[in-house]
mmCIF file of C-alpha atoms and ligand atoms in Angstrom:
data_model
loop_
_atom_site.group_PDB
_atom_site.id
_atom_site.type_symbol
_atom_site.label_atom_id
_atom_site.label_comp_id
_atom_site.label_asym_id
_atom_site.label_seq_id
_atom_site.Cartn_x
_atom_site.Cartn_y
_atom_site.Cartn_z
ATOM 1 C CA UNK A 25 -122.232 205.086 106.488
ATOM 2 C CA UNK A 26 -122.526 202.734 109.502
ATOM 3 C CA UNK A 27 -119.234 201.217 110.638
ATOM 4 C CA UNK A 28 -118.718 197.508 110.042
ATOM 5 C CA UNK A 29 -115.121 196.885 111.082
ATOM 6 C CA UNK A 30 -112.983 199.056 113.309
ATOM 7 C CA UNK A 31 -109.352 198.315 114.139
ATOM 8 C CA UNK A 32 -107.663 200.608 116.667
ATOM 9 C CA UNK A 33 -103.936 200.642 117.468
ATOM 10 C CA UNK A 34 -103.525 196.953 116.735
ATOM 11 C CA UNK A 35 -100.152 195.578 117.800
ATOM 12 C CA UNK A 36 -98.919 192.103 116.945
ATOM 13 C CA UNK A 37 -95.566 190.781 118.057
ATOM 14 C CA UNK A 38 -93.548 187.756 117.049
ATOM 15 C CA UNK A 39 -91.326 185.593 119.214
ATOM 16 C CA UNK A 40 -88.041 184.229 117.910
ATOM 17 C CA UNK A 41 -88.031 180.608 119.162
ATOM 18 C CA UNK A 42 -84.224 180.421 119.285
ATOM 19 C CA UNK A 43 -83.540 183.369 121.604
ATOM 20 C CA UNK A 44 -86.998 184.439 122.857
ATOM 21 C CA UNK A 45 -86.441 187.924 121.384
ATOM 22 C CA UNK A 46 -89.696 189.631 120.421
ATOM 23 C CA UNK A 47 -90.168 191.334 117.077
ATOM 24 C CA UNK A 48 -92.868 193.764 115.989
ATOM 25 C CA UNK A 49 -95.127 192.706 113.131
ATOM 26 C CA UNK A 50 -97.865 195.336 113.526
ATOM 27 C CA UNK A 51 -97.009 198.565 115.357
ATOM 28 C CA UNK A 52 -100.362 200.115 116.162
ATOM 29 C CA UNK A 53 -102.535 199.880 113.058
ATOM 30 C CA UNK A 54 -105.870 201.684 112.860
ATOM 31 C CA UNK A 55 -108.249 201.066 110.012
ATOM 32 C CA UNK A 56 -111.995 201.038 109.544
ATOM 33 C CA UNK A 57 -114.527 199.871 106.973
ATOM 34 C CA UNK A 58 -118.082 201.073 106.605
ATOM 35 C CA UNK A 59 -120.910 198.856 105.407
ATOM 36 C CA UNK A 60 -120.475 198.198 101.684
ATOM 37 C CA UNK A 61 -117.192 200.150 101.592
ATOM 38 C CA UNK A 62 -114.213 198.995 99.529
ATOM 39 C CA UNK A 63 -110.883 199.507 101.260
ATOM 40 C CA UNK A 64 -107.529 198.542 99.759
ATOM 41 C CA UNK A 65 -104.600 197.697 102.051
ATOM 42 C CA UNK A 66 -101.388 198.147 100.102
ATOM 43 C CA UNK A 67 -97.689 197.621 100.806
ATOM 44 C CA UNK A 68 -94.653 195.587 99.837
ATOM 45 C CA UNK A 69 -94.104 191.960 100.749
ATOM 46 C CA UNK A 70 -93.561 191.465 104.490
ATOM 47 C CA UNK A 71 -95.140 194.746 105.637
ATOM 48 C CA UNK A 72 -97.889 192.978 107.616
ATOM 49 C CA UNK A 73 -100.890 192.836 105.267
ATOM 50 C CA UNK A 74 -101.717 189.169 105.782
ATOM 51 C CA UNK A 75 -101.142 189.381 109.537
ATOM 52 C CA UNK A 76 -103.681 192.228 109.633
ATOM 53 C CA UNK A 77 -106.189 189.989 107.795
ATOM 54 C CA UNK A 78 -105.471 187.015 110.031
ATOM 55 C CA UNK A 79 -105.869 189.212 113.140
ATOM 56 C CA UNK A 80 -109.359 190.216 111.965
ATOM 57 C CA UNK A 81 -110.224 186.536 111.504
ATOM 58 C CA UNK A 82 -108.613 185.487 114.793
ATOM 59 C CA UNK A 83 -106.422 183.125 112.782
ATOM 60 C CA UNK A 84 -102.943 184.455 113.609
ATOM 61 C CA UNK A 85 -100.347 181.689 113.892
ATOM 62 C CA UNK A 86 -100.189 181.750 117.722
ATOM 63 C CA UNK A 87 -97.413 181.077 118.637
ATOM 64 C CA UNK A 88 -95.173 182.625 117.354
ATOM 65 C CA UNK A 89 -97.521 185.627 116.821
ATOM 66 C CA UNK A 90 -99.369 187.360 119.626
ATOM 67 C CA UNK A 91 -101.745 190.335 119.788
ATOM 68 C CA UNK A 92 -100.078 192.682 122.266
ATOM 69 C CA UNK A 93 -102.312 195.729 122.009
ATOM 70 C CA UNK A 94 -105.294 197.441 120.422
ATOM 71 C CA UNK A 95 -108.853 196.443 119.666
ATOM 72 C CA UNK A 96 -110.863 195.049 116.751
ATOM 73 C CA UNK A 97 -114.622 195.533 116.600
ATOM 74 C CA UNK A 98 -116.832 193.829 114.029
ATOM 75 C CA UNK A 99 -120.444 195.054 113.996
ATOM 76 C CA UNK A 100 -119.714 196.906 117.249
ATOM 77 C CA UNK A 101 -118.611 193.733 119.054
ATOM 78 C CA UNK A 102 -115.101 193.243 120.403
ATOM 79 C CA UNK A 103 -113.892 190.202 118.444
ATOM 80 C CA UNK A 104 -111.581 189.102 121.234
ATOM 81 C CA UNK A 105 -114.660 188.423 123.337
ATOM 82 C CA UNK A 106 -116.191 186.079 120.757
ATOM 83 C CA UNK A 107 -116.499 182.462 121.861
ATOM 84 C CA UNK A 108 -115.208 179.618 119.688
ATOM 85 C CA UNK A 109 -118.809 178.955 118.561
ATOM 86 C CA UNK A 110 -119.307 182.609 117.622
ATOM 87 C CA UNK A 111 -116.101 182.479 115.564
ATOM 88 C CA UNK A 112 -117.229 179.340 113.772
ATOM 89 C CA UNK A 113 -120.488 181.099 112.908
ATOM 90 C CA UNK A 114 -118.826 184.306 111.748
ATOM 91 C CA UNK A 115 -115.920 182.990 109.650
ATOM 92 C CA UNK A 116 -117.302 181.895 106.328
ATOM 93 C CA UNK A 117 -120.757 183.343 107.001
ATOM 94 C CA UNK A 118 -120.492 187.006 108.035
ATOM 95 C CA UNK A 119 -116.896 187.298 106.827
ATOM 96 C CA UNK A 120 -115.921 185.623 103.546
ATOM 97 C CA UNK A 121 -112.282 185.007 102.731
ATOM 98 C CA UNK A 122 -110.382 184.618 99.470
ATOM 99 C CA UNK A 123 -106.672 183.836 99.725
ATOM 100 C CA UNK A 124 -103.833 184.156 97.248
ATOM 101 C CA UNK A 125 -103.387 180.603 96.059
ATOM 102 C CA UNK A 126 -106.663 179.098 94.879
ATOM 103 C CA UNK A 127 -105.252 175.692 94.049
ATOM 104 C CA UNK A 128 -103.790 174.948 97.474
ATOM 105 C CA UNK A 129 -106.709 176.636 99.267
ATOM 106 C CA UNK A 130 -109.138 174.081 97.816
ATOM 107 C CA UNK A 131 -109.119 170.508 99.075
ATOM 108 C CA UNK A 132 -107.739 168.294 96.265
ATOM 109 C CA UNK A 133 -109.675 165.171 97.315
ATOM 110 C CA UNK A 134 -113.196 166.644 97.096
ATOM 111 C CA UNK A 135 -115.115 167.922 94.093
ATOM 112 C CA UNK A 136 -115.782 171.666 94.011
ATOM 113 C CA UNK A 137 -119.488 170.930 94.471
ATOM 114 C CA UNK A 138 -118.888 169.032 97.708
ATOM 115 C CA UNK A 139 -116.719 171.886 99.036
ATOM 116 C CA UNK A 140 -119.254 174.618 98.299
ATOM 117 C CA UNK A 141 -122.126 172.501 99.588
ATOM 118 C CA UNK A 142 -120.286 171.892 102.855
ATOM 119 C CA UNK A 143 -120.007 175.653 103.434
ATOM 120 C CA UNK A 144 -123.728 176.094 102.719
ATOM 121 C CA UNK A 145 -124.759 173.223 105.006
ATOM 122 C CA UNK A 146 -122.570 174.496 107.827
ATOM 123 C CA UNK A 147 -124.081 177.965 107.897
ATOM 124 C CA UNK A 148 -127.531 177.820 106.338
ATOM 125 C CA UNK A 149 -130.531 175.775 107.265
ATOM 126 C CA UNK A 150 -131.460 174.544 103.783
ATOM 127 C CA UNK A 151 -132.745 171.276 102.322
ATOM 128 C CA UNK A 152 -130.386 169.133 100.211
ATOM 129 C CA UNK A 153 -132.220 170.134 97.021
ATOM 130 C CA UNK A 154 -131.843 173.817 97.935
ATOM 131 C CA UNK A 155 -128.143 173.333 98.704
ATOM 132 C CA UNK A 156 -127.576 171.706 95.296
ATOM 133 C CA UNK A 157 -129.505 174.412 93.449
ATOM 134 C CA UNK A 158 -127.761 177.198 95.376
ATOM 135 C CA UNK A 159 -124.364 175.663 94.500
ATOM 136 C CA UNK A 160 -125.243 175.584 90.795
ATOM 137 C CA UNK A 161 -126.465 179.189 90.998
ATOM 138 C CA UNK A 162 -123.241 180.265 92.724
ATOM 139 C CA UNK A 163 -121.075 178.580 90.075
ATOM 140 C CA UNK A 164 -123.037 180.421 87.395
ATOM 141 C CA UNK A 165 -122.848 183.698 89.349
ATOM 142 C CA UNK A 166 -119.038 183.565 89.446
ATOM 143 C CA UNK A 167 -118.980 183.067 85.678
ATOM 144 C CA UNK A 168 -118.034 179.397 85.444
ATOM 145 C CA UNK A 169 -119.286 177.887 82.200
ATOM 146 C CA UNK A 170 -121.390 174.739 82.459
ATOM 147 C CA UNK A 171 -121.996 174.644 86.247
ATOM 148 C CA UNK A 172 -123.549 171.168 85.989
ATOM 149 C CA UNK A 173 -120.220 169.786 84.803
ATOM 150 C CA UNK A 174 -117.982 171.902 87.065
ATOM 151 C CA UNK A 175 -119.921 170.865 90.197
ATOM 152 C CA UNK A 176 -118.577 167.313 89.803
ATOM 153 C CA UNK A 177 -114.977 168.274 88.998
ATOM 154 C CA UNK A 178 -111.881 168.189 91.224
ATOM 155 C CA UNK A 179 -109.662 171.272 91.677
ATOM 156 C CA UNK A 180 -106.823 169.789 89.551
ATOM 157 C CA UNK A 181 -109.235 169.537 86.604
ATOM 158 C CA UNK A 182 -109.708 173.329 86.632
ATOM 159 C CA UNK A 183 -107.379 176.219 85.732
ATOM 160 C CA UNK A 184 -106.045 178.609 88.401
ATOM 161 C CA UNK A 185 -108.569 181.254 87.348
ATOM 162 C CA UNK A 186 -111.449 178.770 87.539
ATOM 163 C CA UNK A 187 -110.293 177.604 91.007
ATOM 164 C CA UNK A 188 -110.236 181.236 92.157
ATOM 165 C CA UNK A 189 -113.828 181.614 90.890
ATOM 166 C CA UNK A 190 -114.747 178.551 92.967
ATOM 167 C CA UNK A 191 -113.044 180.115 96.013
ATOM 168 C CA UNK A 192 -115.036 183.299 95.435
ATOM 169 C CA UNK A 193 -118.255 181.259 95.155
ATOM 170 C CA UNK A 194 -117.434 179.684 98.540
ATOM 171 C CA UNK A 195 -116.566 183.051 100.071
ATOM 172 C CA UNK A 196 -119.863 184.659 99.037
ATOM 173 C CA UNK A 197 -122.033 181.520 99.459
ATOM 174 C CA UNK A 198 -123.576 182.575 102.762
ATOM 175 C CA UNK A 199 -124.007 186.260 101.964
ATOM 176 C CA UNK A 200 -121.191 187.772 104.074
ATOM 177 C CA UNK A 201 -121.210 191.473 104.968
ATOM 178 C CA UNK A 202 -117.410 191.624 104.664
ATOM 179 C CA UNK A 203 -115.159 189.963 102.108
ATOM 180 C CA UNK A 204 -111.435 189.805 102.827
ATOM 181 C CA UNK A 205 -109.466 189.191 99.633
ATOM 182 C CA UNK A 206 -105.758 188.673 100.390
ATOM 183 C CA UNK A 207 -103.843 189.033 97.093
ATOM 184 C CA UNK A 208 -106.654 187.228 95.253
ATOM 185 C CA UNK A 209 -105.023 187.583 91.845
ATOM 186 C CA UNK A 210 -101.278 187.350 92.509
ATOM 187 C CA UNK A 211 -101.001 183.705 91.440
ATOM 188 C CA UNK A 212 -102.895 184.284 88.179
ATOM 189 C CA UNK A 213 -102.020 185.429 84.653
ATOM 190 C CA UNK A 214 -102.394 189.150 84.019
ATOM 191 C CA UNK A 215 -105.522 188.829 81.850
ATOM 192 C CA UNK A 216 -107.185 186.461 84.326
ATOM 193 C CA UNK A 217 -106.268 188.858 87.177
ATOM 194 C CA UNK A 218 -108.345 191.610 85.638
ATOM 195 C CA UNK A 219 -111.340 189.307 85.119
ATOM 196 C CA UNK A 220 -111.215 188.042 88.705
ATOM 197 C CA UNK A 221 -111.026 191.576 90.111
ATOM 198 C CA UNK A 222 -113.962 192.669 87.986
ATOM 199 C CA UNK A 223 -115.894 189.675 89.277
ATOM 200 C CA UNK A 224 -115.064 190.429 92.929
ATOM 201 C CA UNK A 225 -116.189 194.007 92.553
ATOM 202 C CA UNK A 226 -119.309 193.188 90.586
ATOM 203 C CA UNK A 227 -120.374 190.682 93.240
ATOM 204 C CA UNK A 228 -119.549 192.892 96.202
ATOM 205 C CA UNK A 229 -121.515 195.765 94.665
ATOM 206 C CA UNK A 230 -124.497 193.587 93.765
ATOM 207 C CA UNK A 231 -124.620 192.092 97.242
ATOM 208 C CA UNK A 232 -123.646 195.305 99.092
ATOM 209 C CA UNK A 233 -120.664 193.585 100.685
ATOM 210 C CA UNK A 234 -117.766 195.546 102.138
ATOM 211 C CA UNK A 235 -114.398 194.405 100.837
ATOM 212 C CA UNK A 236 -110.899 194.593 102.258
ATOM 213 C CA UNK A 237 -108.672 194.132 99.226
ATOM 214 C CA UNK A 238 -105.108 193.295 100.169
ATOM 215 C CA UNK A 239 -102.409 193.770 97.542
ATOM 216 C CA UNK A 240 -98.797 194.752 96.973
ATOM 217 C CA UNK A 241 -99.785 196.146 93.568
ATOM 218 C CA UNK A 242 -101.134 199.702 93.619
ATOM 219 C CA UNK A 243 -102.130 199.401 89.959
ATOM 220 C CA UNK A 244 -104.989 197.015 90.660
ATOM 221 C CA UNK A 245 -106.438 199.379 93.250
ATOM 222 C CA UNK A 246 -107.349 202.005 90.639
ATOM 223 C CA UNK A 247 -111.095 202.017 90.100
ATOM 224 C CA UNK A 248 -111.623 199.282 92.682
ATOM 225 C CA UNK A 249 -111.473 201.028 96.058
ATOM 226 C CA UNK A 250 -113.208 203.826 97.952
ATOM 227 C CA UNK A 251 -110.262 204.198 100.320
ATOM 228 C CA UNK A 252 -106.611 203.204 100.170
ATOM 229 C CA UNK A 253 -104.417 202.451 103.192
ATOM 230 C CA UNK A 254 -100.647 202.315 102.667
ATOM 231 C CA UNK A 255 -98.815 200.038 105.093
ATOM 232 C CA UNK A 256 -95.079 199.848 105.769
ATOM 233 C CA UNK A 257 -93.249 197.800 108.426
ATOM 234 C CA UNK A 258 -96.488 197.267 110.339
ATOM 235 C CA UNK A 259 -97.502 200.937 110.400
ATOM 236 C CA UNK A 260 -99.984 202.951 108.355
ATOM 237 C CA UNK A 261 -98.000 205.556 106.380
ATOM 238 C CA UNK A 262 -100.811 207.198 104.436
ATOM 239 C CA UNK A 263 -104.523 206.831 103.929
ATOM 240 C CA UNK A 264 -107.091 208.505 101.752
ATOM 241 C CA UNK A 265 -109.332 208.316 98.727
ATOM 242 C CA UNK A 266 -107.828 206.943 95.505
ATOM 243 C CA UNK A 267 -107.510 210.571 94.362
ATOM 244 C CA UNK A 268 -105.595 211.492 97.545
ATOM 245 C CA UNK A 269 -103.219 208.594 96.934
ATOM 246 C CA UNK A 270 -102.828 208.628 93.151
ATOM 247 C CA UNK A 271 -102.926 212.386 92.549
ATOM 248 C CA UNK A 272 -102.032 214.042 95.876
ATOM 249 C CA UNK A 273 -99.725 211.493 97.565
ATOM 250 C CA UNK A 274 -97.829 213.123 100.435
ATOM 251 C CA UNK A 275 -95.738 210.330 101.946
ATOM 252 C CA UNK A 276 -92.337 209.459 100.403
ATOM 253 C CA UNK A 277 -93.185 205.746 100.627
ATOM 254 C CA UNK A 278 -96.433 206.189 98.679
ATOM 255 C CA UNK A 279 -94.529 208.313 96.158
ATOM 256 C CA UNK A 280 -91.991 205.502 95.829
ATOM 257 C CA UNK A 281 -94.724 202.924 95.270
ATOM 258 C CA UNK A 282 -96.308 205.154 92.639
ATOM 259 C CA UNK A 283 -92.980 205.753 90.919
ATOM 260 C CA UNK A 284 -92.415 201.998 90.697
ATOM 261 C CA UNK A 285 -95.731 201.492 88.877
ATOM 262 C CA UNK A 286 -95.124 200.918 85.190
ATOM 263 C CA UNK A 287 -96.858 203.798 83.440
ATOM 264 C CA UNK A 288 -97.925 203.833 79.842
ATOM 265 C CA UNK A 289 -95.959 207.045 79.216
ATOM 266 C CA UNK A 290 -92.830 205.504 80.696
ATOM 267 C CA UNK A 291 -92.734 202.642 78.216
ATOM 268 C CA UNK A 292 -89.148 201.831 77.392
ATOM 269 C CA UNK A 293 -87.805 203.873 80.303
ATOM 270 C CA UNK A 294 -86.215 202.219 83.309
ATOM 271 C CA UNK A 295 -88.632 201.793 86.221
ATOM 272 C CA UNK A 296 -87.950 203.857 89.281
ATOM 273 C CA UNK A 297 -88.169 201.798 92.435
ATOM 274 C CA UNK A 298 -87.524 202.254 96.110
ATOM 275 C CA UNK A 299 -84.078 200.985 97.103
ATOM 276 C CA UNK A 300 -83.837 198.385 99.881
ATOM 277 C CA UNK A 301 -86.424 196.033 101.348
ATOM 278 C CA UNK A 302 -89.029 195.954 104.110
ATOM 279 C CA UNK A 303 -87.207 195.392 107.428
ATOM 280 C CA UNK A 304 -87.698 192.180 109.405
ATOM 281 C CA UNK A 305 -89.846 192.397 112.557
ATOM 282 C CA UNK A 306 -86.675 191.875 114.645
ATOM 283 C CA UNK A 307 -84.735 194.826 113.214
ATOM 284 C CA UNK A 308 -84.204 197.853 115.454
ATOM 285 C CA UNK A 309 -85.734 200.674 113.457
ATOM 286 C CA UNK A 310 -85.298 204.446 113.600
ATOM 287 C CA UNK A 311 -88.184 206.501 115.019
ATOM 288 C CA UNK A 312 -89.691 206.878 111.546
ATOM 289 C CA UNK A 313 -89.724 203.255 110.377
ATOM 290 C CA UNK A 314 -89.169 204.352 106.757
ATOM 291 C CA UNK A 315 -86.113 206.523 107.526
ATOM 292 C CA UNK A 316 -83.525 203.974 106.304
ATOM 293 C CA UNK A 317 -85.030 204.026 102.801
ATOM 294 C CA UNK A 318 -86.419 207.532 102.624
ATOM 295 C CA UNK A 319 -84.930 209.955 100.064
ATOM 296 C CA UNK A 320 -86.099 212.930 102.200
ATOM 297 C CA UNK A 321 -84.780 211.692 105.565
ATOM 298 C CA UNK A 322 -83.445 214.293 108.048
ATOM 299 C CA UNK A 323 -81.885 213.847 111.522
ATOM 300 C CA UNK A 324 -85.190 214.455 113.268
ATOM 301 C CA UNK A 325 -86.762 211.441 111.510
ATOM 302 C CA UNK A 326 -84.373 209.065 113.256
ATOM 303 C CA UNK A 327 -85.067 210.264 116.768
ATOM 304 C CA UNK A 328 -88.656 211.527 116.827
ATOM 305 C CA UNK A 329 -91.653 209.517 115.769
ATOM 306 C CA UNK A 330 -93.951 211.211 113.237
ATOM 307 C CA UNK A 331 -97.617 211.056 114.273
ATOM 308 C CA UNK A 332 -100.337 210.032 111.858
ATOM 309 C CA UNK A 333 -102.029 213.337 111.000
ATOM 310 C CA UNK A 334 -105.474 213.297 109.430
ATOM 311 C CA UNK A 335 -106.716 216.411 107.632
ATOM 312 C CA UNK A 336 -110.342 217.594 107.482
ATOM 313 C CA UNK A 337 -111.072 215.682 104.298
ATOM 314 C CA UNK A 338 -109.846 212.369 105.693
ATOM 315 C CA UNK A 339 -106.433 212.287 104.002
ATOM 316 C CA UNK A 340 -103.921 211.070 106.595
ATOM 317 C CA UNK A 341 -100.128 210.946 106.510
ATOM 318 C CA UNK A 342 -97.319 209.968 108.887
ATOM 319 C CA UNK A 343 -94.367 212.131 107.905
ATOM 320 C CA UNK A 344 -92.592 215.268 109.179
ATOM 321 C CA UNK A 345 -92.021 216.509 105.648
ATOM 322 C CA UNK A 346 -95.062 215.567 103.551
ATOM 323 C CA UNK A 347 -95.187 216.666 99.926
ATOM 324 C CA UNK A 348 -97.708 219.338 99.061
ATOM 325 C CA UNK A 349 -99.705 218.571 95.949
HETATM 326 N N1 LIG B 16 -95.876 182.076 110.433
HETATM 327 C C1 LIG B 16 -94.963 183.019 110.579
HETATM 328 N N2 LIG B 16 -93.933 182.863 111.444
HETATM 329 C C2 LIG B 16 -92.992 183.826 111.585
HETATM 330 N N3 LIG B 16 -93.004 185.009 110.932
HETATM 331 C C3 LIG B 16 -93.992 185.222 110.062
HETATM 332 C C4 LIG B 16 -95.027 184.255 109.828
HETATM 333 N N4 LIG B 16 -95.859 184.759 108.900
HETATM 334 C C5 LIG B 16 -95.395 185.992 108.575
HETATM 335 N N5 LIG B 16 -94.274 186.267 109.270
HETATM 336 C C6 LIG B 16 -93.515 187.540 109.218
HETATM 337 O O1 LIG B 16 -94.372 188.603 109.620
HETATM 338 C C7 LIG B 16 -94.133 189.783 108.853
HETATM 339 C C8 LIG B 16 -95.421 190.247 108.199
HETATM 340 O O2 LIG B 16 -95.837 189.225 107.300
HETATM 341 P P1 LIG B 16 -97.130 189.271 106.400
HETATM 342 O O3 LIG B 16 -97.340 187.857 105.939
HETATM 343 O O4 LIG B 16 -98.237 189.932 107.105
HETATM 344 O O5 LIG B 16 -96.651 190.162 105.185
HETATM 345 P P2 LIG B 16 -97.463 190.565 103.855
HETATM 346 O O6 LIG B 16 -97.526 192.042 103.840
HETATM 347 O O7 LIG B 16 -98.730 189.810 103.800
HETATM 348 O O8 LIG B 16 -96.467 190.084 102.712
HETATM 349 P P3 LIG B 16 -96.772 189.352 101.295
HETATM 350 O O9 LIG B 16 -97.056 190.476 100.322
HETATM 351 O O10 LIG B 16 -95.483 188.672 100.988
HETATM 352 O O11 LIG B 16 -97.906 188.412 101.477
HETATM 353 C C9 LIG B 16 -93.037 189.405 107.849
HETATM 354 O O12 LIG B 16 -91.808 189.858 108.379
HETATM 355 C C10 LIG B 16 -93.095 187.902 107.814
HETATM 356 O O13 LIG B 16 -91.818 187.368 107.519
HETATM 357 S S1 LIG B 17 -90.621 211.346 108.596
HETATM 358 FE FE1 LIG B 17 -88.681 211.664 107.563
HETATM 359 S S2 LIG B 17 -87.880 209.602 107.122
HETATM 360 FE FE2 LIG B 17 -90.033 209.405 107.641
HETATM 361 S S3 LIG B 17 -91.045 209.404 105.697
HETATM 362 FE FE3 LIG B 17 -91.068 211.519 106.419
HETATM 363 S S4 LIG B 17 -89.220 212.459 105.562
HETATM 364 FE FE4 LIG B 17 -89.011 210.250 105.337
HETATM 365 MG MG1 LIG B 18 -99.488 188.319 102.551
#
C-alpha cells in the first residue's frame, strides 16, 4: 500500500510564558498512514492527540507550541517546506478535517449551504449551478433529510448530530485523500455517536479516503480501524492491528485502557481504571514516562528508557516487561 502520511520522531515543545520553562508535548512520535488506510490514535485526555493532528495540518498554536524535531511527509513531500499557498490548497482539499465540537466549528451567522459552497468555490473550479447541486448532493450523502430545506438553515436550527453531518459534508466536499477526525463524536449522544462513526467509515470506504481517527475511547475503535496507535504523555506506547491491541495487548498502559472499557460481561461490576492522570508537559518524568502509574514498574524503568520494539508482524511496544499473550 503506497504511503500517504509519514511522521518520524516528531517533537513538539511548549513554553511556559511566566518562567520561559519548556515542556514536552510530543516526545518523538512516529506514525504512518497508507492510502485508504484507517488508523486510530488513542489515549487519555492531554496525551497529545490533538497536537499531533494540528502538527500535521501546520496549525499548532505557535507560540506557545513549537516543533523541535522530526519530520512529517504528506504524499512524499516535507510539509514544513510547503508555502502558505500550498497549505491553503491542501487544507480542506487534500486533507479534510472534522473536529470535536460541531456547533462551535460552524459559523453561526451563515447558513450551512453558504459554508459548504464556500469550501467548494475555494478549491474547485465549478459553475454556481454545479456548486449548488454538489452541495445538495453532499447533504444527501451525509444522510441529512430534506437537503433543500437544510441548505438554507443556520447551525443553531440543527441538532448536534446534524451539525456534525454538515461538518463531515464540508470535510469530504473536495474529495480529500486523508480525513482527520479529532474526537468527532465526543460531544454527541451515544446513539448519534454510532451513526456518525458509521457514516464516516462508509464515506471513507466509498471514496477510498485514508482516515486518522483520534479518540480517547478504545471502544469506538473496534471494527473501525486497520491499525491502532496508543499514545501516552506524547509517546507511542503500543501499535498494531486491532487484534494485536484488543486480544494480544502487551503494554501495561494499553491493558489499563482495555480494563477500563465497560464490558458486557462486567455489567454490575466496578470498572477497573488506571490510577492517576496524564502528566503535564512540564513535569519531570522517569525514563519510562508511564512508570509513575504502571502496576509492573521496576527500578530499571525509572532510569533507562525503553525503546519502541516492532516485531515481524508489525506489532510494536515500548516496555521492558511486555505481557505475552
Ligand atoms: N493552546 C495550548 N496552550 C498550552 N498548552 C496546551 C494548549 N493546547 C494543549 N495544551 C497542552 O498540551 C498537551 C497535549 O494536549 P492535546 O490537546 O494534544 O491533548 P489531547 O490528547 O488531544 O487531549 P483531549 O482528549 O482532552 O482532547 C496537554 O498537556 C495540554 O494541556
Ligand atoms: S517499562 Fe516498566 S514502567 Fe514502563 S510500562 Fe513497562 S513495566 Fe511499566
Ligand atoms: Mg484533543
